[in-house]
XYZ file of C-alpha atoms in Angstrom:
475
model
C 131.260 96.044 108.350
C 129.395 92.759 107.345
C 125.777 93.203 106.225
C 124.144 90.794 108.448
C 122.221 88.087 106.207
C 118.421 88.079 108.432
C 115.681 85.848 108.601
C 112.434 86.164 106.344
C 109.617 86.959 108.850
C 108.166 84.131 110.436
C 105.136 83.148 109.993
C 103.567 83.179 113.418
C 104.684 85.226 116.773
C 106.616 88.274 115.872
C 110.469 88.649 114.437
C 112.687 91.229 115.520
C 115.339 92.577 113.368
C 118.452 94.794 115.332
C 120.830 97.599 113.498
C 124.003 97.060 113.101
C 125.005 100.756 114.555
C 123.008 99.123 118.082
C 125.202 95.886 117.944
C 128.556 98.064 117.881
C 127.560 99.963 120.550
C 126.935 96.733 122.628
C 130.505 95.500 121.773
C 131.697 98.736 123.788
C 129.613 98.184 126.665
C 130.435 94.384 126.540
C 134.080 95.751 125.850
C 134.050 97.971 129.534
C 133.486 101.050 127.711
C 132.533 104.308 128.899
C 129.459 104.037 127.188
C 126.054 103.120 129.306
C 123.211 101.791 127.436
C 119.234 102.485 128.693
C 116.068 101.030 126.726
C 113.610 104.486 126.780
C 111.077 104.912 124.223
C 109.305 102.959 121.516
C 106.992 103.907 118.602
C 104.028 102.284 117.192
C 103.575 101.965 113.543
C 101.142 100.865 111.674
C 103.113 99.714 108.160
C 101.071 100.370 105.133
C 99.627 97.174 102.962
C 101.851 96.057 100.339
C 100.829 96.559 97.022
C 102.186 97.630 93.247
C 100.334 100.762 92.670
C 99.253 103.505 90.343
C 97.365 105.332 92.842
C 99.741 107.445 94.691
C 98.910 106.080 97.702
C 101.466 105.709 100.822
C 101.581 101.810 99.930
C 104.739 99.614 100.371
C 105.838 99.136 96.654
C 108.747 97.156 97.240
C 109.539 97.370 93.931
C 109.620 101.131 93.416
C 113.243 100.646 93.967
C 114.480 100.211 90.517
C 116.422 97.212 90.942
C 113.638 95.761 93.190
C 111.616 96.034 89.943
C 111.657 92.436 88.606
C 109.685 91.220 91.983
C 108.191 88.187 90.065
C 106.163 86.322 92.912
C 108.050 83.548 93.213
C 108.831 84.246 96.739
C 106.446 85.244 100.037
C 106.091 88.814 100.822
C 107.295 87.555 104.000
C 110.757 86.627 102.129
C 110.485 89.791 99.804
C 110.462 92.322 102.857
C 113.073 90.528 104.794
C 115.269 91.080 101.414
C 114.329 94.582 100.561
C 114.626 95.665 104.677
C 118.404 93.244 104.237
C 119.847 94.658 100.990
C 118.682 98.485 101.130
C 118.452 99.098 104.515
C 120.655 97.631 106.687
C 123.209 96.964 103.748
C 123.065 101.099 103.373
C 124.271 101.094 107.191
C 126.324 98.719 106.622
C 127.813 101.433 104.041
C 127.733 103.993 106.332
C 129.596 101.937 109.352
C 132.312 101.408 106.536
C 133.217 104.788 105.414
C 136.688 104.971 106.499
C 135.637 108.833 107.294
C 133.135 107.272 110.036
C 133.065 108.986 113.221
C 132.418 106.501 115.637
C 133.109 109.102 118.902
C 129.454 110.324 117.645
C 126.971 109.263 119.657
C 124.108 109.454 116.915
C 123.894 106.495 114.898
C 122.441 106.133 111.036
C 120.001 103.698 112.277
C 116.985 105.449 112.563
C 117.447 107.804 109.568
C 118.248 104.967 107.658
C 115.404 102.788 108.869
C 112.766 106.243 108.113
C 115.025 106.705 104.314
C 114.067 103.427 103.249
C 110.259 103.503 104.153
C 110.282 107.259 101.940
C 112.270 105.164 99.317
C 109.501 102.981 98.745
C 106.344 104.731 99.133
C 105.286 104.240 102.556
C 105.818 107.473 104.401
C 105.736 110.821 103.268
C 105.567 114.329 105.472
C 104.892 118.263 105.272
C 106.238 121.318 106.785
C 105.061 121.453 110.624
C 102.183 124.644 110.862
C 102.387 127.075 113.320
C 99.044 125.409 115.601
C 101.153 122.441 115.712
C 104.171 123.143 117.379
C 106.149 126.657 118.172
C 109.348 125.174 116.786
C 108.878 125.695 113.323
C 111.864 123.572 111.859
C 110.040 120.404 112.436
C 107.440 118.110 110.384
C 105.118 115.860 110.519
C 103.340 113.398 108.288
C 100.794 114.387 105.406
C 97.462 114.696 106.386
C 95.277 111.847 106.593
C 93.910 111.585 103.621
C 92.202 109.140 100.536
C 95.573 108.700 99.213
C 97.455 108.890 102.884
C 96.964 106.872 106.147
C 99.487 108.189 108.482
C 102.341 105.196 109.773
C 103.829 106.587 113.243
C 100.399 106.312 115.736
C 101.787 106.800 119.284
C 105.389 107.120 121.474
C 105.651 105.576 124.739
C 108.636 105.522 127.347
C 109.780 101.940 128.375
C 109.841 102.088 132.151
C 111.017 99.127 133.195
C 114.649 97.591 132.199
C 115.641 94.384 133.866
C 118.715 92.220 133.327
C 118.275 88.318 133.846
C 121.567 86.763 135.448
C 121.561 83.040 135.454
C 124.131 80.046 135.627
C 122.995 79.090 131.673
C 122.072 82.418 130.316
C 121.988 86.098 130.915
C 119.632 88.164 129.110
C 117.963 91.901 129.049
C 113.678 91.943 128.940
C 112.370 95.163 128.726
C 108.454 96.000 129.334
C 106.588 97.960 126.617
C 103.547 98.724 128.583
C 100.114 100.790 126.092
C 97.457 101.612 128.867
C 93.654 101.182 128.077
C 93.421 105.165 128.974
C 95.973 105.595 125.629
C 95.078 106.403 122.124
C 97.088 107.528 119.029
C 98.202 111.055 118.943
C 96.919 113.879 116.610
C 100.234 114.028 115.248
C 103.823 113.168 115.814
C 107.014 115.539 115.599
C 110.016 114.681 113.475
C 113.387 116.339 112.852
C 116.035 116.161 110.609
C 119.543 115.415 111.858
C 122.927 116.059 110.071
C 126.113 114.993 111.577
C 129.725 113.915 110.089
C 128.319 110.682 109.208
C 125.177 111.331 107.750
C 124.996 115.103 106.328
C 123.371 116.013 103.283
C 124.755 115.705 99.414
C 126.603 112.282 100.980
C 127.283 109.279 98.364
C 128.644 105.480 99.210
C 129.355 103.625 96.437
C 130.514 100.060 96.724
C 132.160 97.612 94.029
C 130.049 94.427 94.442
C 126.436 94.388 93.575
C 126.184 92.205 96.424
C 125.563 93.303 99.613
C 128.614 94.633 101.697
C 130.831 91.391 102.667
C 129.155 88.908 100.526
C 129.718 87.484 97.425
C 128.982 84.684 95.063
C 129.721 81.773 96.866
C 127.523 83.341 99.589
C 125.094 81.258 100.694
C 121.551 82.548 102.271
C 120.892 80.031 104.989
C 116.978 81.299 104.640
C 117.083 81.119 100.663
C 117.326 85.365 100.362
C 118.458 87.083 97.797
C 121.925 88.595 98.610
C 121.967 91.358 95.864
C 122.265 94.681 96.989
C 119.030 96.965 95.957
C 120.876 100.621 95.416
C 119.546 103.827 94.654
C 121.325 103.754 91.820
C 122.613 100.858 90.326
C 123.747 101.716 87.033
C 126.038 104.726 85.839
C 123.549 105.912 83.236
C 119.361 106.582 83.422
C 118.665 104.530 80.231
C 121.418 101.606 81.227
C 119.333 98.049 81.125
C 116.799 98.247 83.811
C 113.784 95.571 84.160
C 111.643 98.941 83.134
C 111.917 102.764 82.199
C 112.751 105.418 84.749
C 110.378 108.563 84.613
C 109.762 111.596 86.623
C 107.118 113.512 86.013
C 107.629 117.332 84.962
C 104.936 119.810 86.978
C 105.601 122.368 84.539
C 104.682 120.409 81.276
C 102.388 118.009 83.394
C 104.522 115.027 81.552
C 106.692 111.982 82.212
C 109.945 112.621 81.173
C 111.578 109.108 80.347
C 114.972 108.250 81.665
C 115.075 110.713 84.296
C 114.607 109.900 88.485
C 114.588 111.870 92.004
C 118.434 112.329 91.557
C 120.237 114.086 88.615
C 123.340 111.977 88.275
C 123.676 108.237 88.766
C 126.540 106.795 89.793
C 126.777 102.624 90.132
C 126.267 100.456 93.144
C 125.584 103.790 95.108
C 122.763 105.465 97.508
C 122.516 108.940 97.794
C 121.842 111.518 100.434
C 119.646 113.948 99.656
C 121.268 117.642 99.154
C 118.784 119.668 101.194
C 117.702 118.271 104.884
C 114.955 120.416 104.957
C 112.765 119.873 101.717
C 109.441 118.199 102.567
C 108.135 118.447 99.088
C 107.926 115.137 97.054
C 108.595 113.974 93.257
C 106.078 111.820 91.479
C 107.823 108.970 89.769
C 106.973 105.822 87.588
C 108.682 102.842 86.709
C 107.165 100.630 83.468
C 108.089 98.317 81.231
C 105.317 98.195 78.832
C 103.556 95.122 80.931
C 103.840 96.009 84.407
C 103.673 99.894 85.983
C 104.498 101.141 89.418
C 103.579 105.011 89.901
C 104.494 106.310 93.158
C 105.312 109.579 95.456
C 108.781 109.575 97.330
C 109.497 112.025 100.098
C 112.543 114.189 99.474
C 112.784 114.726 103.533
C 116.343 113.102 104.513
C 117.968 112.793 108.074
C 114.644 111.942 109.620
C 114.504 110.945 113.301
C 110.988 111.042 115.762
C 111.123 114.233 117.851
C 111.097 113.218 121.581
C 111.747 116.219 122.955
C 108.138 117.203 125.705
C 108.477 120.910 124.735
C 107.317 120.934 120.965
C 104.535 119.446 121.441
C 103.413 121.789 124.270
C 100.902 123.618 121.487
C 98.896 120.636 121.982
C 98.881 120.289 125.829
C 101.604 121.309 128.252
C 100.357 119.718 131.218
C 101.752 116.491 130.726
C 105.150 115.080 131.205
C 105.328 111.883 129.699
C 104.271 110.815 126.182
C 102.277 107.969 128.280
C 100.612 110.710 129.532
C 99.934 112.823 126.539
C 98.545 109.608 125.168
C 96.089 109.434 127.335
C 94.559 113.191 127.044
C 91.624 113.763 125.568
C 93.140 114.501 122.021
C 93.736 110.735 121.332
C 91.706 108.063 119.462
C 91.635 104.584 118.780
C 94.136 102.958 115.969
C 95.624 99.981 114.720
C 99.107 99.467 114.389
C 101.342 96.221 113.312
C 104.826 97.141 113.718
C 107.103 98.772 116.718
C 110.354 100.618 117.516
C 112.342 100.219 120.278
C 114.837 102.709 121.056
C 117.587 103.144 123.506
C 119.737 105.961 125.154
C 123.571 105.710 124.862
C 125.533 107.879 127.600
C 128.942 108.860 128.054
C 129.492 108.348 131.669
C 132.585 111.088 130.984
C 130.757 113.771 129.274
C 127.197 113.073 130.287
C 126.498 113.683 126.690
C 122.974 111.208 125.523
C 121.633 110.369 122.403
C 118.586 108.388 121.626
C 118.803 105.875 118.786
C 116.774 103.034 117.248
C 117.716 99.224 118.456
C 115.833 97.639 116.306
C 111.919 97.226 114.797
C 109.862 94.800 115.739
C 107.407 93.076 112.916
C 104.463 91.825 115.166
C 102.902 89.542 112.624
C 103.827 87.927 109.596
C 102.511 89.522 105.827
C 99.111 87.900 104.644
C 98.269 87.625 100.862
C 95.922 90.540 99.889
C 92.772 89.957 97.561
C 93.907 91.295 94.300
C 97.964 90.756 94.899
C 100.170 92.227 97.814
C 100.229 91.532 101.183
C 99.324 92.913 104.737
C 100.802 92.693 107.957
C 98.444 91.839 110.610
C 97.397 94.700 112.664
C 96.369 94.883 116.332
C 93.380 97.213 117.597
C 93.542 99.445 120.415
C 90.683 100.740 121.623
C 91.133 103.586 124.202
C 89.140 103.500 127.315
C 86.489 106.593 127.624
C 84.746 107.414 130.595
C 82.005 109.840 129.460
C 80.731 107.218 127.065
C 81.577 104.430 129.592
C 83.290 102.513 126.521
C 85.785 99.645 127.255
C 89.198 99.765 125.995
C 92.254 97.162 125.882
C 95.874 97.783 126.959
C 98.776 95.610 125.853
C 101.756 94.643 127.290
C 105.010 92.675 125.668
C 107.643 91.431 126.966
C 110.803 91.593 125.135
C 114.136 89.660 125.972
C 117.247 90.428 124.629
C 120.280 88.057 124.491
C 123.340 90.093 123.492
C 125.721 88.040 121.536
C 129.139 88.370 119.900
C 128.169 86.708 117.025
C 126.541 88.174 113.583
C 124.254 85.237 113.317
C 121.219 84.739 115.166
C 121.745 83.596 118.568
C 120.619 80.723 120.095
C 118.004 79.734 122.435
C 118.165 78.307 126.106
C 115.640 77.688 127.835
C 116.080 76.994 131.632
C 113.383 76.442 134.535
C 113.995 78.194 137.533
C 112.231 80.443 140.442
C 111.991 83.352 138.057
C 110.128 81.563 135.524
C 107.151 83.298 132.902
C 104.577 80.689 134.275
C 105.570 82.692 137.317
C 105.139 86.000 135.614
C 101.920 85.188 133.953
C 100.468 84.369 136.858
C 100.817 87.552 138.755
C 99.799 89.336 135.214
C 96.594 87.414 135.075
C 96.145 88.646 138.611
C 96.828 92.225 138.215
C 94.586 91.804 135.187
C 91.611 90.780 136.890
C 92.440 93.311 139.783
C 92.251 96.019 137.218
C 89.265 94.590 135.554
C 87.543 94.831 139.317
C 88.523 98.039 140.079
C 87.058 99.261 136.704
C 83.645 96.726 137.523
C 83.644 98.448 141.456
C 83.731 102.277 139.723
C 81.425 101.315 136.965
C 79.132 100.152 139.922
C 79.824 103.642 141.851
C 79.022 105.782 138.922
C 75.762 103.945 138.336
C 75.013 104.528 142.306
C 75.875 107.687 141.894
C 73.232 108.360 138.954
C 70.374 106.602 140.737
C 70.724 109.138 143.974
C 70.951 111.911 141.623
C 67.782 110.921 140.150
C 66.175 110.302 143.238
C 67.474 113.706 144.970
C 65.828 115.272 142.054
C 62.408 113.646 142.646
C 61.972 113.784 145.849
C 61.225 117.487 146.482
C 58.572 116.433 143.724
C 56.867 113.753 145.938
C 57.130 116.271 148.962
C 55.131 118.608 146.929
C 52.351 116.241 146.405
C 51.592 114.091 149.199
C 48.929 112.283 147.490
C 51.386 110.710 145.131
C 53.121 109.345 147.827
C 50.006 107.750 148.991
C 48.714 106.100 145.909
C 52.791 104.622 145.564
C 52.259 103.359 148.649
């Protein structure tokens, strides 16, 4: 399969990028499969600043990918994501989709562990074994703890409840509702598992001939200006071949950098690797430097990683609740920020009954900002959550998101159409229920307040009964 050529963020309103594995499961649907599609659940993340480092902290260093190294700011971070997120990410899919070993009657798809592989593979999530007060199923993880030199990325899971498909004469579309009540906060902690199949299973190597991304070549042209080189994991066959900088890994034992060595033993060219254990949470401490410029960072060795949306493993926590909506609005949540989401969907085999959840697509909310100092950050929204003891306000959000499925690998175009179901329409009614909500909170505000003042005054009026000259003088 084709790498798709994306986009660089855009500048203002959000950009949406979709996997490749979601688009070939559309073509089955679209084909009269036996395949059903549902939109269920969606993540909020909040994507670390990006930054060159020496700090160890969970930054994204774009170029701790070795070919990535030569990043030479002559390009926007907005244009330097879209390529790394184009040429490692969904060009390792693309990989994947193209092993001629591919088992395509699996209803997993690579998506989401390669979406969660390339945030490890450049600094900007990292995770430990799951303890024992966190969850009773011990095989799991979860992020490091928060930390000077870690600020966790995954913040809350929610279940998209409503899925609506948009029939009209010039256009037919899916909008789904993602839907984060003021009552909702981020979570202590979130579960994740690793997940081996025939596709992805650990020890697993794709190697391709081009050092362009898969399907492109040199008389591609980049209708946004991106590069099309593929960034590997390994692009050369030997540790000291000519890199933009020195490979090191740094040695516990001897507490030294040992040049010309990285996270796996035996490069190979044009190739990404798999790692050989599923199940290894610890991390290697590597450096890249070329005498001018130095990039130090940690890399997970966790592979195969998917969220954990299973109710029951997090029932240490609470097991009164039966949504995720619900868990985040217990008493165990807290305000956050977050900048990027993940919307997920559930395929089903209408034969089997069989279901698998698997990532769509992420969703970039902003566009990257220059940082004081060099790098970039991706706007972030703040959500407060509502608390009733305190009587502090909070702020829900809702987005809309429409979906136009299309045959074609390019982006698809836009129609716009006016009609009875229109989002002047829509807006209206939301402004409504808005300011019904805001009323009802106003009217139980005012009850609560009521309710304080005849609590007082049952408390002091045995106290004026007592002394009847009181009352006298206040009158």
């Amino acid at each position: 399969m084709i790498t798709p050529l994306i986009r660089p963020i855009k500048t203002n309103n959000g950009t949406f990028y979709t996997f490749l594995s979601a688009t070939r499961h559309l073509s089955e649907i679209l084909g009269s499969s036996d395949k059903e599609i549902i939109f269920s659940k969606f993540a909020l993340l909040n994507i670390p600043d990006i930054k060159s480092t020496t700090s160890f902290q969970n930054y994204v260093t774009l170029d701790a990918i070795p070919n990535a190294f030569d990043i030479d700011g002559s390009k926007s971070w907005n244009e330097y994501l879209a390529e790394s997120l184009q040429n490692y990410c969904l060009n390792l899919e693309s990989n994947i989709l193209s092993n001629s070993n591919y088992d395509f009657s699996i209803l997993k798809t690579p998506s989401e562990r390669v979406f969660f592989k390339w945030l490890k593979s450049i600094g900007a999530i990292r995770f430990r074994k799951v303890q024992s007060t966190e969850s009773s199923n011990l095989s799991l993880f979860v992020e490091e703890d928060e930390s000077l030199n870690y600020q966790r990325v995954i913040k809350y899971i929610g279940e998209i409840e409503m899925n609506n498909t948009v029939n009209h004469p010039n256009n037919t579309y899916t909008e789904i509702y993602i839907h984060i009540p003021s009552e909702s906060g981020a979570f202590p902690y979130i579960l994740f598992k690793t997940t081996a199949d025939a596709n992805y299973s650990p020890g697993m190597v794709f190697t391709q001939t081009s050092d362009y991304i898969l399907g492109r070549n040199t008389s591609t042209v980049h209708p946004s200006g991106l590069s099309t080189f593929a960034l590997f994991d390994s692009k050369y066959a030997s540790m000291s071949a000519s890199l933009s900088g020195i490979l090191y890994k740094f040695d516990d034992s001897t507490s030294t950098w040992i040049p010309s060595q990285w996270w796996f033993n035996v490069p190979k060219e044009n190739s990404y690797f798999l790692e050989s254990n599923f199940n290894d949470a610890s991390n290697d401490k590597l450096k890249i430097s070329n005498g001018l410029k130095t990039v130090e960072f940690l890399r997970s060795r966790l592979d195969g990683i998917t969220l954990d949306f299973n109710l029951t493993d997090y029932a240490l926590i609470n097991n009164n609740f039966n949504s995720f909506q619900e868990f985040g609005m217990s008493g165990l949540t807290t305000h956050f920020e977050f900048n990027t989401i993940l919307v997920y969907y559930d395929v089903i085999d209408k034969n089997t009954g069989n279901k698998e959840t698997n990532l769509y697509g992420v969703l970039f909310l902003d566009s990257v900002q220059d940082t004081s100092g060099g790098g970039g950050t991706i706007a972030r929204f703040k959500k407060f959550k509502a608390n009733t003891i305190t009587g502090d306000n909070g702020n829900a959000y809702s987005l809309k998101l429409n979906f136009k499925f299309d045959i074609s690998n390019e982006e698809v175009s836009v129609i716009s159409f006016v009609n009875e179901y229109n989002t002047l329409s829509m807006n209206l009614f939301l402004d409504v229920l808005n300011n019904s909500i805001k009323v009802n909170y106003t009217l139980e505000d005012f009850i609560f307040q009521i309710e304080n003042i005849k609590q007082k005054l049952d408390e002091i009026e045995p106290f004026a009964l007592q002394y009847p000259e009181l009352n006298t003088k206040l009158n």
